[in-house]
Amino acid sequence: MQIKQIQDALTALVLDTLPKGAKVLRQDVPEPLPRPCVKIDILPFAVSPACAGTREYDIDVDIWYYPQDKDRPRDECRQAAELLTDALADGFDVGGEAWLQITDDNSCDLSNGVLVLQFQIAWTASVDETGELMETLILDKKEVTDYGSNNA
């Protein structure tokens, strides 16, 4: 699964959840922003090996909501926070390939008239096998060159 697939799934979820008319910004846009709008930042922060040929992936997600009324944003941002929190509570589908859930509690912050919803997602995926043989096997700090021998 790729980050773009998660981005697309979250974009669809956000657009279905928030009041109609909200646009999703695909990149940083200078002021004035088209309001209401949303920006979704996904940052991979960890990939680690797991057992049985799998890897564990962890990502940070920030959803920025810029309300229509930038002078009086509190009520609109509060509603957006409730809608997004409810929509993400049970997880979300990533193109029929995976169902992802938030690993920790999400956090919401309203600063400078902008809502920021932050959370983490983790999942495990199998490592693709290339079918290529190892060139060098190190066993007990020694290079093993005779793979068929019991002398290793």
PDB file of C-alpha atoms in Angstrom:
ATOM      1  CA  MET A   1       0.000   0.000   0.000  1.00  0.00           C
ATOM      2  CA  GLN A   2       1.318   3.424  -0.900  1.00  0.00           C
ATOM      3  CA  ILE A   3       0.928   6.780   0.811  1.00  0.00           C
ATOM      4  CA  LYS A   4      -0.945   8.104  -2.253  1.00  0.00           C
ATOM      5  CA  GLN A   5      -3.634   5.439  -1.749  1.00  0.00           C
ATOM      6  CA  ILE A   6      -4.072   6.544   1.868  1.00  0.00           C
ATOM      7  CA  GLN A   7      -4.135  10.197   0.775  1.00  0.00           C
ATOM      8  CA  ASP A   8      -6.835   9.423  -1.802  1.00  0.00           C
ATOM      9  CA  ALA A   9      -8.913   7.471   0.737  1.00  0.00           C
ATOM     10  CA  LEU A  10      -8.681  10.247   3.334  1.00  0.00           C
ATOM     11  CA  THR A  11      -9.526  12.867   0.701  1.00  0.00           C
ATOM     12  CA  ALA A  12     -12.687  10.976  -0.249  1.00  0.00           C
ATOM     13  CA  LEU A  13     -13.634  10.512   3.417  1.00  0.00           C
ATOM     14  CA  VAL A  14     -13.113  14.209   4.194  1.00  0.00           C
ATOM     15  CA  LEU A  15     -15.106  15.381   1.175  1.00  0.00           C
ATOM     16  CA  ASP A  16     -17.973  13.013   2.075  1.00  0.00           C
ATOM     17  CA  THR A  17     -17.909  14.125   5.724  1.00  0.00           C
ATOM     18  CA  LEU A  18     -17.615  17.898   5.635  1.00  0.00           C
ATOM     19  CA  PRO A  19     -20.369  20.200   4.410  1.00  0.00           C
ATOM     20  CA  LYS A  20     -20.589  20.452   0.621  1.00  0.00           C
ATOM     21  CA  GLY A  21     -18.394  23.011  -1.048  1.00  0.00           C
ATOM     22  CA  ALA A  22     -15.161  22.297   0.837  1.00  0.00           C
ATOM     23  CA  LYS A  23     -12.184  21.938  -1.490  1.00  0.00           C
ATOM     24  CA  VAL A  24      -9.104  19.832  -0.864  1.00  0.00           C
ATOM     25  CA  LEU A  25      -5.839  21.636  -1.507  1.00  0.00           C
ATOM     26  CA  ARG A  26      -3.275  19.452  -3.239  1.00  0.00           C
ATOM     27  CA  GLN A  27      -0.351  21.678  -2.313  1.00  0.00           C
ATOM     28  CA  ASP A  28       0.522  24.757  -0.305  1.00  0.00           C
ATOM     29  CA  VAL A  29      -1.474  27.645  -1.684  1.00  0.00           C
ATOM     30  CA  PRO A  30      -0.728  31.278  -0.848  1.00  0.00           C
ATOM     31  CA  GLU A  31      -3.384  33.484   0.740  1.00  0.00           C
ATOM     32  CA  PRO A  32      -6.163  34.096   0.043  1.00  0.00           C
ATOM     33  CA  LEU A  33      -7.261  30.474   0.314  1.00  0.00           C
ATOM     34  CA  PRO A  34     -10.485  29.267  -1.284  1.00  0.00           C
ATOM     35  CA  ARG A  35     -12.678  28.712   1.775  1.00  0.00           C
ATOM     36  CA  PRO A  36     -13.820  26.360   3.095  1.00  0.00           C
ATOM     37  CA  CYS A  37     -10.869  24.126   2.272  1.00  0.00           C
ATOM     38  CA  VAL A  38      -8.877  21.222   3.651  1.00  0.00           C
ATOM     39  CA  LYS A  39      -5.227  20.258   3.419  1.00  0.00           C
ATOM     40  CA  ILE A  40      -4.142  16.714   4.279  1.00  0.00           C
ATOM     41  CA  ASP A  41      -0.490  16.136   5.188  1.00  0.00           C
ATOM     42  CA  ILE A  42       0.779  12.576   5.536  1.00  0.00           C
ATOM     43  CA  LEU A  43       4.291  12.036   6.810  1.00  0.00           C
ATOM     44  CA  PRO A  44       5.801   8.570   7.098  1.00  0.00           C
ATOM     45  CA  PHE A  45       7.764   8.397  10.311  1.00  0.00           C
ATOM     46  CA  ALA A  46       8.684   4.741  10.780  1.00  0.00           C
ATOM     47  CA  VAL A  47       9.180   1.553   8.838  1.00  0.00           C
ATOM     48  CA  SER A  48      10.448  -1.397  10.810  1.00  0.00           C
ATOM     49  CA  PRO A  49      10.889  -5.105  10.146  1.00  0.00           C
ATOM     50  CA  ALA A  50       8.396  -7.436  11.779  1.00  0.00           C
ATOM     51  CA  CYS A  51       8.217 -11.215  11.978  1.00  0.00           C
ATOM     52  CA  ALA A  52       7.528 -13.661   9.154  1.00  0.00           C
ATOM     53  CA  GLY A  53       8.685 -11.405   6.324  1.00  0.00           C
ATOM     54  CA  THR A  54       6.510  -8.416   7.130  1.00  0.00           C
ATOM     55  CA  ARG A  55       7.144  -4.750   7.830  1.00  0.00           C
ATOM     56  CA  GLU A  56       5.337  -2.388  10.157  1.00  0.00           C
ATOM     57  CA  TYR A  57       4.528   1.070   8.829  1.00  0.00           C
ATOM     58  CA  ASP A  58       3.596   4.118  10.891  1.00  0.00           C
ATOM     59  CA  ILE A  59       2.474   7.480   9.545  1.00  0.00           C
ATOM     60  CA  ASP A  60       1.438  10.822  11.006  1.00  0.00           C
ATOM     61  CA  VAL A  61      -1.623  12.501   9.515  1.00  0.00           C
ATOM     62  CA  ASP A  62      -2.540  16.173   9.844  1.00  0.00           C
ATOM     63  CA  ILE A  63      -5.861  17.406   8.490  1.00  0.00           C
ATOM     64  CA  TRP A  64      -6.047  21.199   8.287  1.00  0.00           C
ATOM     65  CA  TYR A  65      -9.519  22.729   7.974  1.00  0.00           C
ATOM     66  CA  TYR A  66      -9.828  26.357   6.908  1.00  0.00           C
ATOM     67  CA  PRO A  67     -13.426  27.433   7.672  1.00  0.00           C
ATOM     68  CA  GLN A  68     -15.582  29.599   5.451  1.00  0.00           C
ATOM     69  CA  ASP A  69     -15.839  32.316   8.114  1.00  0.00           C
ATOM     70  CA  LYS A  70     -12.261  33.142   9.071  1.00  0.00           C
ATOM     71  CA  ASP A  71     -13.352  35.941  11.376  1.00  0.00           C
ATOM     72  CA  ARG A  72     -15.655  33.741  13.504  1.00  0.00           C
ATOM     73  CA  PRO A  73     -14.294  30.202  12.984  1.00  0.00           C
ATOM     74  CA  ARG A  74     -15.053  28.516  16.314  1.00  0.00           C
ATOM     75  CA  ASP A  75     -18.513  27.039  15.644  1.00  0.00           C
ATOM     76  CA  GLU A  76     -17.658  25.893  12.141  1.00  0.00           C
ATOM     77  CA  CYS A  77     -14.370  24.320  13.277  1.00  0.00           C
ATOM     78  CA  ARG A  78     -16.052  22.630  16.237  1.00  0.00           C
ATOM     79  CA  GLN A  79     -18.605  21.066  13.881  1.00  0.00           C
ATOM     80  CA  ALA A  80     -15.856  19.968  11.467  1.00  0.00           C
ATOM     81  CA  ALA A  81     -13.875  18.418  14.347  1.00  0.00           C
ATOM     82  CA  GLU A  82     -16.912  16.429  15.517  1.00  0.00           C
ATOM     83  CA  LEU A  83     -17.770  15.260  11.994  1.00  0.00           C
ATOM     84  CA  LEU A  84     -14.200  14.180  11.185  1.00  0.00           C
ATOM     85  CA  THR A  85     -13.658  12.504  14.558  1.00  0.00           C
ATOM     86  CA  ASP A  86     -16.868  10.489  14.138  1.00  0.00           C
ATOM     87  CA  ALA A  87     -16.008   9.565  10.539  1.00  0.00           C
ATOM     88  CA  LEU A  88     -12.559   8.278  11.558  1.00  0.00           C
ATOM     89  CA  ALA A  89     -13.643   6.533  14.781  1.00  0.00           C
ATOM     90  CA  ASP A  90     -14.058   3.071  13.250  1.00  0.00           C
ATOM     91  CA  GLY A  91     -11.313   3.404  10.641  1.00  0.00           C
ATOM     92  CA  PHE A  92     -11.540   3.812   6.886  1.00  0.00           C
ATOM     93  CA  ASP A  93     -11.236   1.789   3.699  1.00  0.00           C
ATOM     94  CA  VAL A  94      -8.215   2.247   1.462  1.00  0.00           C
ATOM     95  CA  GLY A  95      -9.450   1.268  -1.979  1.00  0.00           C
ATOM     96  CA  GLY A  96     -10.639  -2.184  -0.900  1.00  0.00           C
ATOM     97  CA  GLU A  97      -7.023  -3.112  -0.142  1.00  0.00           C
ATOM     98  CA  ALA A  98      -6.981  -2.409   3.584  1.00  0.00           C
ATOM     99  CA  TRP A  99      -9.053  -1.094   6.461  1.00  0.00           C
ATOM    100  CA  LEU A 100      -6.927   1.285   8.535  1.00  0.00           C
ATOM    101  CA  GLN A 101      -7.629   2.539  12.033  1.00  0.00           C
ATOM    102  CA  ILE A 102      -6.170   5.327  14.096  1.00  0.00           C
ATOM    103  CA  THR A 103      -3.591   3.874  16.499  1.00  0.00           C
ATOM    104  CA  ASP A 104      -3.831   6.559  19.170  1.00  0.00           C
ATOM    105  CA  ASP A 105      -6.402   9.116  20.137  1.00  0.00           C
ATOM    106  CA  ASN A 106      -6.656  11.945  17.695  1.00  0.00           C
ATOM    107  CA  SER A 107      -6.046  15.496  18.805  1.00  0.00           C
ATOM    108  CA  CYS A 108      -7.758  18.679  17.650  1.00  0.00           C
ATOM    109  CA  ASP A 109      -6.397  22.164  17.925  1.00  0.00           C
ATOM    110  CA  LEU A 110      -7.890  25.477  16.874  1.00  0.00           C
ATOM    111  CA  SER A 111      -5.176  28.040  16.286  1.00  0.00           C
ATOM    112  CA  ASN A 112      -5.309  31.249  14.242  1.00  0.00           C
ATOM    113  CA  GLY A 113      -8.789  30.311  13.047  1.00  0.00           C
ATOM    114  CA  VAL A 114      -7.662  26.977  11.563  1.00  0.00           C
ATOM    115  CA  LEU A 115      -8.587  23.511  12.840  1.00  0.00           C
ATOM    116  CA  VAL A 116      -5.838  20.894  12.906  1.00  0.00           C
ATOM    117  CA  LEU A 117      -6.813  17.250  13.467  1.00  0.00           C
ATOM    118  CA  GLN A 118      -3.786  15.012  14.106  1.00  0.00           C
ATOM    119  CA  PHE A 119      -3.495  11.242  14.435  1.00  0.00           C
ATOM    120  CA  GLN A 120      -1.303   8.245  13.669  1.00  0.00           C
ATOM    121  CA  ILE A 121      -1.982   5.153  11.608  1.00  0.00           C
ATOM    122  CA  ALA A 122      -0.015   1.887  11.700  1.00  0.00           C
ATOM    123  CA  TRP A 123      -0.276  -1.275   9.623  1.00  0.00           C
ATOM    124  CA  THR A 124       1.689  -4.374   8.753  1.00  0.00           C
ATOM    125  CA  ALA A 125       2.393  -5.468   5.196  1.00  0.00           C
ATOM    126  CA  SER A 126       4.285  -8.354   3.670  1.00  0.00           C
ATOM    127  CA  VAL A 127       7.631  -7.664   2.096  1.00  0.00           C
ATOM    128  CA  ASP A 128       7.715  -8.260  -1.646  1.00  0.00           C
ATOM    129  CA  GLU A 129       9.996 -11.110  -2.573  1.00  0.00           C
ATOM    130  CA  THR A 130      12.309 -10.524  -5.513  1.00  0.00           C
ATOM    131  CA  GLY A 131      13.194 -14.168  -6.075  1.00  0.00           C
ATOM    132  CA  GLU A 132      16.888 -13.264  -6.104  1.00  0.00           C
ATOM    133  CA  LEU A 133      19.342 -15.297  -4.055  1.00  0.00           C
ATOM    134  CA  MET A 134      21.577 -13.740  -1.419  1.00  0.00           C
ATOM    135  CA  GLU A 135      25.064 -12.972  -2.606  1.00  0.00           C
ATOM    136  CA  THR A 136      26.603 -13.275   0.850  1.00  0.00           C
ATOM    137  CA  LEU A 137      25.307 -14.988   3.952  1.00  0.00           C
ATOM    138  CA  ILE A 138      26.866 -14.013   7.279  1.00  0.00           C
ATOM    139  CA  LEU A 139      26.284 -16.558  10.034  1.00  0.00           C
ATOM    140  CA  ASP A 140      27.901 -16.239  13.471  1.00  0.00           C
ATOM    141  CA  LYS A 141      30.057 -13.386  12.132  1.00  0.00           C
ATOM    142  CA  LYS A 142      31.513 -15.668   9.411  1.00  0.00           C
ATOM    143  CA  GLU A 143      30.809 -15.591   5.697  1.00  0.00           C
ATOM    144  CA  VAL A 144      29.157 -18.823   4.572  1.00  0.00           C
ATOM    145  CA  THR A 145      30.061 -19.778   1.011  1.00  0.00           C
ATOM    146  CA  ASP A 146      29.031 -23.448   0.907  1.00  0.00           C
ATOM    147  CA  TYR A 147      25.259 -23.342   1.341  1.00  0.00           C
ATOM    148  CA  GLY A 148      24.817 -27.088   0.887  1.00  0.00           C
ATOM    149  CA  SER A 149      27.266 -28.057   3.575  1.00  0.00           C
ATOM    150  CA  ASN A 150      26.515 -28.740   7.221  1.00  0.00           C
ATOM    151  CA  ASN A 151      29.755 -27.017   8.221  1.00  0.00           C
ATOM    152  CA  ALA A 152      28.101 -23.638   8.590  1.00  0.00           C
TER     153      ALA A 152
END
